[in-house]
């Protein structure tokens, strides 16, 4: 038997082995040096200067010296100017009784700087939106009001339409976008209702999104295919026919509420991703000129500002989250109150509910939205529902009014004036062709929604109140939580590609629930995710639940 080794093995090695390793290391370093020579020298070579054989060498050297002197003089002058400005500011701070003549230039400079900052940061974004919208209406000859086909009446703003009518010889055309999310029968009913007032175009914008890097490379070759877009030819022919009758180049303004697809309509007509398109509401913040042709120029505009006097569902659907801070639980419960409960249960595969809080708890369990301890994340579920309802993939529809009554800002003479110059017969043929081409959902798979009617907007800047510092702080604090809405909407978009009351409705639902039900919710089992932190909850892939 061999004796057990009591000591550790020695790290010694033979000289032959050591020399062999050293040789291998030298060969490796030599190989690296050769590769470095092939690549080229890393260090930049020094400027060799003007060669002696070059003509006019002395003149070139003098010019170079003069340039150096001029640069040094400029630097010294800038230093002196800075020192003077600093001395003036110090004198103003220490001696308040300085003569006005000395302080005037400093005050002017400070005033200019403050004015620049006020334009960018301090000015209320709502007022900027109103200014840009007025510019678009004034500059355009034809105005396209983009409507969401799921709720066309709720996407119309009477105040903006009145401003267009007062503007003089301006034409107003309605564009029913997102027509593929509505059943064909409902779309035909809305078309027959709206064309009594204004020329209406059935449209389905191309929603193919590309990465920013890819879109820059593919700008020359059109990234949007004409096969994806429906109704482009009809709208193009309508504008071309009016331009020929008008006799000169025309400007076409595109207006509407947030998330109706204004920028995507322009991108579809141009067949290029020129305007910014995204899930978040209120991306377009200033007017943008897009030349479609030598005779037709389209103007993109920011969204309408919703009046706070509207109903809760209208505020939830038409208010951009980046501008107005709305509580997601209140917004989602207001939307849910206008939808058909049975169809909601079938669509989202949740049990029958009596109030909004019950729905959000079951919806959170269905989608795997849980907080620490395993309790369902009700607020997260409300955000998901809100993002889906304002997104571009959930199918719901509204019935048009039974009898047509013209709005107060319209009459027979205005209707005839608006229709003059357009070939309405050809428009009807194109609309019929586009309705046939659209793959619309069935009535059983879509949700019936009760529209709240026309949505009032704000046009005048004076009507928008100034933000108080407390409101700004609240918006900055609450704005962070609304980034989750965009994340949830992106998840919903992937699925679609593959196939102010004192008592909120949510609070009423909380009171309506019995005490036992609330106690059960507090002690909800964590059968989906165990010990999930809040950070992991945000990063959880919800696409598994969609399958």
PDB file of N, CA and C in Angstrom, residues 418-463:
ATOM      1  N   UNK A 418     -68.650  73.609 -47.776  1.00  0.00           N
ATOM      2  CA  UNK A 418     -67.590  72.662 -47.440  1.00  0.00           C
ATOM      3  C   UNK A 418     -67.456  71.561 -48.489  1.00  0.00           C
ATOM      4  N   UNK A 419     -68.591  71.182 -49.109  1.00  0.00           N
ATOM      5  CA  UNK A 419     -68.549  70.108 -50.110  1.00  0.00           C
ATOM      6  C   UNK A 419     -68.182  70.603 -51.499  1.00  0.00           C
ATOM      7  N   UNK A 420     -68.169  71.912 -51.698  1.00  0.00           N
ATOM      8  CA  UNK A 420     -67.851  72.449 -53.027  1.00  0.00           C
ATOM      9  C   UNK A 420     -66.364  72.221 -53.343  1.00  0.00           C
ATOM     10  N   UNK A 421     -66.103  71.811 -54.573  1.00  0.00           N
ATOM     11  CA  UNK A 421     -64.729  71.594 -55.027  1.00  0.00           C
ATOM     12  C   UNK A 421     -64.240  70.168 -54.885  1.00  0.00           C
ATOM     13  N   UNK A 422     -65.026  69.283 -54.279  1.00  0.00           N
ATOM     14  CA  UNK A 422     -64.646  67.886 -54.118  1.00  0.00           C
ATOM     15  C   UNK A 422     -65.517  66.994 -54.992  1.00  0.00           C
ATOM     16  N   UNK A 423     -64.893  65.972 -55.561  1.00  0.00           N
ATOM     17  CA  UNK A 423     -65.617  64.987 -56.359  1.00  0.00           C
ATOM     18  C   UNK A 423     -66.177  63.933 -55.413  1.00  0.00           C
ATOM     19  N   UNK A 424     -67.436  64.102 -54.995  1.00  0.00           N
ATOM     20  CA  UNK A 424     -68.025  63.241 -53.973  1.00  0.00           C
ATOM     21  C   UNK A 424     -68.383  61.864 -54.517  1.00  0.00           C
ATOM     22  N   UNK A 425     -68.719  61.782 -55.818  1.00  0.00           N
ATOM     23  CA  UNK A 425     -69.049  60.475 -56.404  1.00  0.00           C
ATOM     24  C   UNK A 425     -67.824  59.554 -56.419  1.00  0.00           C
ATOM     25  N   UNK A 426     -66.703  60.099 -56.823  1.00  0.00           N
ATOM     26  CA  UNK A 426     -65.478  59.300 -56.827  1.00  0.00           C
ATOM     27  C   UNK A 426     -65.048  58.949 -55.401  1.00  0.00           C
ATOM     28  N   UNK A 427     -65.313  59.856 -54.464  1.00  0.00           N
ATOM     29  CA  UNK A 427     -64.990  59.590 -53.063  1.00  0.00           C
ATOM     30  C   UNK A 427     -65.797  58.414 -52.525  1.00  0.00           C
ATOM     31  N   UNK A 428     -67.095  58.332 -52.884  1.00  0.00           N
ATOM     32  CA  UNK A 428     -67.935  57.209 -52.452  1.00  0.00           C
ATOM     33  C   UNK A 428     -67.415  55.885 -52.990  1.00  0.00           C
ATOM     34  N   UNK A 429     -66.987  55.887 -54.265  1.00  0.00           N
ATOM     35  CA  UNK A 429     -66.442  54.653 -54.856  1.00  0.00           C
ATOM     36  C   UNK A 429     -65.159  54.214 -54.137  1.00  0.00           C
ATOM     37  N   UNK A 430     -64.296  55.173 -53.862  1.00  0.00           N
ATOM     38  CA  UNK A 430     -63.045  54.840 -53.175  1.00  0.00           C
ATOM     39  C   UNK A 430     -63.300  54.347 -51.750  1.00  0.00           C
ATOM     40  N   UNK A 431     -64.281  54.944 -51.068  1.00  0.00           N
ATOM     41  CA  UNK A 431     -64.623  54.498 -49.715  1.00  0.00           C
ATOM     42  C   UNK A 431     -65.178  53.073 -49.723  1.00  0.00           C
ATOM     43  N   UNK A 432     -66.022  52.778 -50.704  1.00  0.00           N
ATOM     44  CA  UNK A 432     -66.576  51.419 -50.811  1.00  0.00           C
ATOM     45  C   UNK A 432     -65.465  50.399 -51.080  1.00  0.00           C
ATOM     46  N   UNK A 433     -64.513  50.772 -51.923  1.00  0.00           N
ATOM     47  CA  UNK A 433     -63.389  49.881 -52.227  1.00  0.00           C
ATOM     48  C   UNK A 433     -62.506  49.664 -50.994  1.00  0.00           C
ATOM     49  N   UNK A 434     -62.276  50.715 -50.237  1.00  0.00           N
ATOM     50  CA  UNK A 434     -61.427  50.593 -49.044  1.00  0.00           C
ATOM     51  C   UNK A 434     -62.117  49.807 -47.940  1.00  0.00           C
ATOM     52  N   UNK A 435     -63.453  49.911 -47.821  1.00  0.00           N
ATOM     53  CA  UNK A 435     -64.192  49.120 -46.822  1.00  0.00           C
ATOM     54  C   UNK A 435     -64.082  47.636 -47.137  1.00  0.00           C
ATOM     55  N   UNK A 436     -64.134  47.297 -48.407  1.00  0.00           N
ATOM     56  CA  UNK A 436     -63.969  45.899 -48.811  1.00  0.00           C
ATOM     57  C   UNK A 436     -62.548  45.395 -48.538  1.00  0.00           C
ATOM     58  N   UNK A 437     -61.561  46.256 -48.729  1.00  0.00           N
ATOM     59  CA  UNK A 437     -60.161  45.848 -48.553  1.00  0.00           C
ATOM     60  C   UNK A 437     -59.771  45.686 -47.091  1.00  0.00           C
ATOM     61  N   UNK A 438     -60.473  46.368 -46.175  1.00  0.00           N
ATOM     62  CA  UNK A 438     -60.115  46.315 -44.751  1.00  0.00           C
ATOM     63  C   UNK A 438     -60.586  44.998 -44.146  1.00  0.00           C
ATOM     64  N   UNK A 439     -59.714  44.385 -43.359  1.00  0.00           N
ATOM     65  CA  UNK A 439     -60.063  43.183 -42.599  1.00  0.00           C
ATOM     66  C   UNK A 439     -60.543  43.621 -41.217  1.00  0.00           C
ATOM     67  N   UNK A 440     -61.835  43.731 -41.084  1.00  0.00           N
ATOM     68  CA  UNK A 440     -62.406  44.247 -39.825  1.00  0.00           C
ATOM     69  C   UNK A 440     -62.818  43.098 -38.920  1.00  0.00           C
ATOM     70  N   UNK A 441     -62.869  43.326 -37.603  1.00  0.00           N
ATOM     71  CA  UNK A 441     -63.270  42.262 -36.667  1.00  0.00           C
ATOM     72  C   UNK A 441     -64.779  42.026 -36.690  1.00  0.00           C
ATOM     73  N   UNK A 442     -65.186  40.907 -36.105  1.00  0.00           N
ATOM     74  CA  UNK A 442     -66.606  40.599 -35.996  1.00  0.00           C
ATOM     75  C   UNK A 442     -67.218  41.322 -34.792  1.00  0.00           C
ATOM     76  N   UNK A 443     -68.539  41.376 -34.788  1.00  0.00           N
ATOM     77  CA  UNK A 443     -69.239  42.045 -33.689  1.00  0.00           C
ATOM     78  C   UNK A 443     -69.017  41.320 -32.367  1.00  0.00           C
ATOM     79  N   UNK A 444     -68.875  39.981 -32.426  1.00  0.00           N
ATOM     80  CA  UNK A 444     -68.720  39.205 -31.195  1.00  0.00           C
ATOM     81  C   UNK A 444     -67.376  39.464 -30.516  1.00  0.00           C
ATOM     82  N   UNK A 445     -66.334  39.711 -31.316  1.00  0.00           N
ATOM     83  CA  UNK A 445     -64.994  39.889 -30.749  1.00  0.00           C
ATOM     84  C   UNK A 445     -64.703  41.322 -30.316  1.00  0.00           C
ATOM     85  N   UNK A 446     -65.552  42.285 -30.663  1.00  0.00           N
ATOM     86  CA  UNK A 446     -65.337  43.688 -30.296  1.00  0.00           C
ATOM     87  C   UNK A 446     -66.295  44.090 -29.174  1.00  0.00           C
ATOM     88  N   UNK A 447     -65.956  45.173 -28.495  1.00  0.00           N
ATOM     89  CA  UNK A 447     -66.702  45.623 -27.309  1.00  0.00           C
ATOM     90  C   UNK A 447     -67.562  46.828 -27.678  1.00  0.00           C
ATOM     91  N   UNK A 448     -68.808  46.812 -27.248  1.00  0.00           N
ATOM     92  CA  UNK A 448     -69.705  47.955 -27.457  1.00  0.00           C
ATOM     93  C   UNK A 448     -69.406  49.022 -26.408  1.00  0.00           C
ATOM     94  N   UNK A 449     -69.225  50.252 -26.876  1.00  0.00           N
ATOM     95  CA  UNK A 449     -68.865  51.371 -26.001  1.00  0.00           C
ATOM     96  C   UNK A 449     -69.880  52.485 -26.190  1.00  0.00           C
ATOM     97  N   UNK A 450     -70.297  53.085 -25.092  1.00  0.00           N
ATOM     98  CA  UNK A 450     -71.268  54.185 -25.136  1.00  0.00           C
ATOM     99  C   UNK A 450     -70.523  55.517 -25.217  1.00  0.00           C
ATOM    100  N   UNK A 451     -70.651  56.196 -26.342  1.00  0.00           N
ATOM    101  CA  UNK A 451     -69.933  57.451 -26.547  1.00  0.00           C
ATOM    102  C   UNK A 451     -70.519  58.567 -25.694  1.00  0.00           C
ATOM    103  N   UNK A 452     -69.650  59.467 -25.266  1.00  0.00           N
ATOM    104  CA  UNK A 452     -70.092  60.606 -24.449  1.00  0.00           C
ATOM    105  C   UNK A 452     -70.378  61.842 -25.290  1.00  0.00           C
ATOM    106  N   UNK A 453     -70.381  61.721 -26.622  1.00  0.00           N
ATOM    107  CA  UNK A 453     -70.713  62.846 -27.505  1.00  0.00           C
ATOM    108  C   UNK A 453     -69.505  63.683 -27.855  1.00  0.00           C
ATOM    109  N   UNK A 454     -69.764  64.872 -28.364  1.00  0.00           N
ATOM    110  CA  UNK A 454     -68.693  65.778 -28.776  1.00  0.00           C
ATOM    111  C   UNK A 454     -67.824  66.167 -27.580  1.00  0.00           C
ATOM    112  N   UNK A 455     -66.536  66.266 -27.837  1.00  0.00           N
ATOM    113  CA  UNK A 455     -65.576  66.614 -26.784  1.00  0.00           C
ATOM    114  C   UNK A 455     -65.195  68.082 -26.926  1.00  0.00           C
ATOM    115  N   UNK A 456     -65.406  68.850 -25.888  1.00  0.00           N
ATOM    116  CA  UNK A 456     -65.078  70.275 -25.907  1.00  0.00           C
ATOM    117  C   UNK A 456     -63.578  70.474 -25.739  1.00  0.00           C
ATOM    118  N   UNK A 457     -63.049  71.424 -26.494  1.00  0.00           N
ATOM    119  CA  UNK A 457     -61.636  71.743 -26.426  1.00  0.00           C
ATOM    120  C   UNK A 457     -61.407  73.205 -26.104  1.00  0.00           C
ATOM    121  N   UNK A 458     -60.142  73.556 -25.899  1.00  0.00           N
ATOM    122  CA  UNK A 458     -59.730  74.928 -25.582  1.00  0.00           C
ATOM    123  C   UNK A 458     -58.829  75.412 -26.702  1.00  0.00           C
ATOM    124  N   UNK A 459     -59.180  76.574 -27.295  1.00  0.00           N
ATOM    125  CA  UNK A 459     -58.371  77.144 -28.387  1.00  0.00           C
ATOM    126  C   UNK A 459     -57.630  78.385 -27.919  1.00  0.00           C
ATOM    127  N   UNK A 460     -58.316  79.256 -27.203  1.00  0.00           N
ATOM    128  CA  UNK A 460     -57.695  80.512 -26.767  1.00  0.00           C
ATOM    129  C   UNK A 460     -56.690  80.252 -25.645  1.00  0.00           C
ATOM    130  N   UNK A 461     -55.561  80.926 -25.741  1.00  0.00           N
ATOM    131  CA  UNK A 461     -54.527  80.785 -24.711  1.00  0.00           C
ATOM    132  C   UNK A 461     -54.970  81.392 -23.380  1.00  0.00           C
ATOM    133  N   UNK A 462     -55.839  82.413 -23.449  1.00  0.00           N
ATOM    134  CA  UNK A 462     -56.287  83.084 -22.220  1.00  0.00           C
ATOM    135  C   UNK A 462     -57.121  82.161 -21.334  1.00  0.00           C
ATOM    136  N   UNK A 463     -57.817  81.204 -21.973  1.00  0.00           N
ATOM    137  CA  UNK A 463     -58.671  80.300 -21.206  1.00  0.00           C
ATOM    138  C   UNK A 463     -57.881  79.270 -20.407  1.00  0.00           C
TER     139      UNK A 463
END
